[in-house]
């Protein structure tokens, strides 16, 4: 396997859900790459399918009602979707781990922090066939607490979650994800539940850790400002497919898909130049999605072309937009 | 000062801390500590700050959900401190809450939800149907929505119903507590546009509570920044966002994630705020911000700073604006 192949590569991933209203085709062929040592963002509004994508990658999607109907998820050269369940479980939480959004609900309130962290070490040791005693496990936990810049690790080891602030709890969640020295970190809206100042500190910490430990990061968020600050490459999702993907700086300088443009226009700006146009209409019903481009009923540029689904056209090297406006002939 | 619709004068709220078998009072938490604030007719005043700064407590006192411990509230030139929770006052001041999913009763249709304030405030029932129709029109929802239930509505539509319910009694002031933080940005933009249009049409005043500073910049005429129950800085949107003076405001602005280089240039370059807001049960001596302030010097530990008027519209509570104190001290370098 060549080392320049992406660590994670999702190809034409399609996921459907069986619902009372019929089959909901939620993911409609998602393509996504996380190259080694890079920070990648997946951004979109509620209901766009970013969490389903993340859960499918992590293998935590409930099946049924969901069903992966097509596609590949290559992690370090192996397809996660076809490998035996036992092997996939070994990868989950060790080579790839997850940072959850809400620090209040992802820690168990009745166990001490150190106890919960040690549990993770014990279980993954067992899966990997390693034997470590309590002292060695505790040493690893204290080491990780120091990594996430929590001074006074001994005290935090013995603390209950309720005795810690939101920012400290979020650091512990990050620490838990780092316990097994993962290569890929998947972060779901980290810090969104916190104040801006604390969120800022958490994002800086994650950024430092990703660099120091040479991790690859896939960050899922609805906040365009966070994506701009934290990632090298961005995927914008709308209604179950990636509508635009681009190097981060390029996306913000030169947004190309009408949805990305409209979304950026909605974000309140610090210079006071907000427009309140919003985006008319609402997200389509996944059991009866519009034909062709799923954004066309809300798009100001829609034409008859849009009834056919557009492929991802290259706008510039490394920057694609799934919109007929960017079809090469159209510009000629 | 009689031109102001609402005036808060040294408004404070102290919560007792109880402990033990007999629930004895062992201390107090000063959630709000002497806040002065005015809102003019048709004006949008924002309150910003981290969780625990007391901004929601101020809002709850104004609408009568909490009783102030000290201080007075003047509404339209009249002292209403004693009538905050009364029906007559509630007709003039309404509130829209953060999460429309939990502020609407799932078993009541939209029309039923809108009838509640009409009935409580004694509006003749013969006019209800007409009022409900015009309220829905006001918040840009089709008249057929009257028969729908909350689960049939999207988040943005629910929040429109909550706004219509607040408008039902024709208030003069609406307290908006994080009205759009549960919504996506594309929906938020539409709701904010609606709120601005209603303000212009009805000459309403808003007290807008939010932690989203970029939104506050665009939506509010004047903004107050709260820290541990006290106002740290108060000014027009331009004062605060173009010329922030208090180190806390500067720190807050520096930590906002933004989407363009132009905005990046507007952020103060100061060092990032360290640590978290202390517990209001254990407020630091002197300036309550000094434990996180990059400029803190000796006087900050001993003397609580007062408001320094920087211009007719702009004031900041910091010793750095006091030439006698700031001149003598070298900012400590960490």
Short mmCIF file of N, CA and C in Angstrom, two decimals, chain A residues 46 222, chain B residues 98 100 154-157 159 179-188 191:
data_model
loop_
_atom_site.label_atom_id
_atom_site.label_comp_id
_atom_site.label_asym_id
_atom_site.label_seq_id
_atom_site.Cartn_x
_atom_site.Cartn_y
_atom_site.Cartn_z
N UNK A 46 -28.38 20.74 9.70
CA UNK A 46 -29.03 19.56 10.28
C UNK A 46 -29.76 18.80 9.19
N UNK A 222 -21.45 22.10 11.84
CA UNK A 222 -22.32 22.97 11.03
C UNK A 222 -21.75 24.38 11.01
N UNK B 98 -35.62 30.00 23.97
CA UNK B 98 -34.60 29.45 23.09
C UNK B 98 -35.08 28.28 22.25
N UNK B 100 -37.91 26.24 20.69
CA UNK B 100 -39.35 26.23 20.38
C UNK B 100 -39.93 24.85 20.52
N UNK B 154 -41.43 22.59 11.23
CA UNK B 154 -39.97 22.59 11.33
C UNK B 154 -39.57 23.53 12.47
N UNK B 155 -38.28 23.49 12.82
CA UNK B 155 -37.80 24.33 13.92
C UNK B 155 -38.07 25.81 13.69
N UNK B 156 -37.83 26.27 12.46
CA UNK B 156 -38.05 27.67 12.15
C UNK B 156 -39.52 28.05 12.24
N UNK B 157 -40.38 27.13 11.77
CA UNK B 157 -41.82 27.41 11.82
C UNK B 157 -42.31 27.45 13.27
N UNK B 159 -40.56 28.35 15.83
CA UNK B 159 -40.13 29.60 16.44
C UNK B 159 -41.02 30.76 15.96
N UNK B 179 -33.08 33.36 20.65
CA UNK B 179 -34.23 32.89 19.86
C UNK B 179 -33.83 32.03 18.66
N UNK B 180 -32.59 32.09 18.21
CA UNK B 180 -32.24 31.34 17.01
C UNK B 180 -31.13 30.33 17.23
N UNK B 181 -30.71 30.13 18.50
CA UNK B 181 -29.54 29.28 18.66
C UNK B 181 -29.83 27.81 18.40
N UNK B 182 -31.11 27.43 18.37
CA UNK B 182 -31.43 26.03 18.05
C UNK B 182 -31.64 25.83 16.55
N UNK B 183 -31.47 26.89 15.76
CA UNK B 183 -31.80 26.81 14.33
C UNK B 183 -30.54 26.82 13.46
N UNK B 184 -30.67 26.26 12.25
CA UNK B 184 -29.57 26.33 11.29
C UNK B 184 -29.41 27.76 10.79
N UNK B 185 -28.22 28.09 10.29
CA UNK B 185 -28.01 29.48 9.86
C UNK B 185 -28.95 29.95 8.78
N UNK B 186 -29.31 29.06 7.85
CA UNK B 186 -30.18 29.52 6.76
C UNK B 186 -31.58 29.84 7.30
N UNK B 187 -31.99 29.14 8.34
CA UNK B 187 -33.29 29.39 8.97
C UNK B 187 -33.19 30.60 9.89
N UNK B 188 -32.07 30.68 10.59
CA UNK B 188 -31.83 31.80 11.50
C UNK B 188 -31.95 33.12 10.74
N UNK B 191 -35.54 34.09 10.29
CA UNK B 191 -36.21 34.48 11.53
C UNK B 191 -35.75 35.88 11.97
#
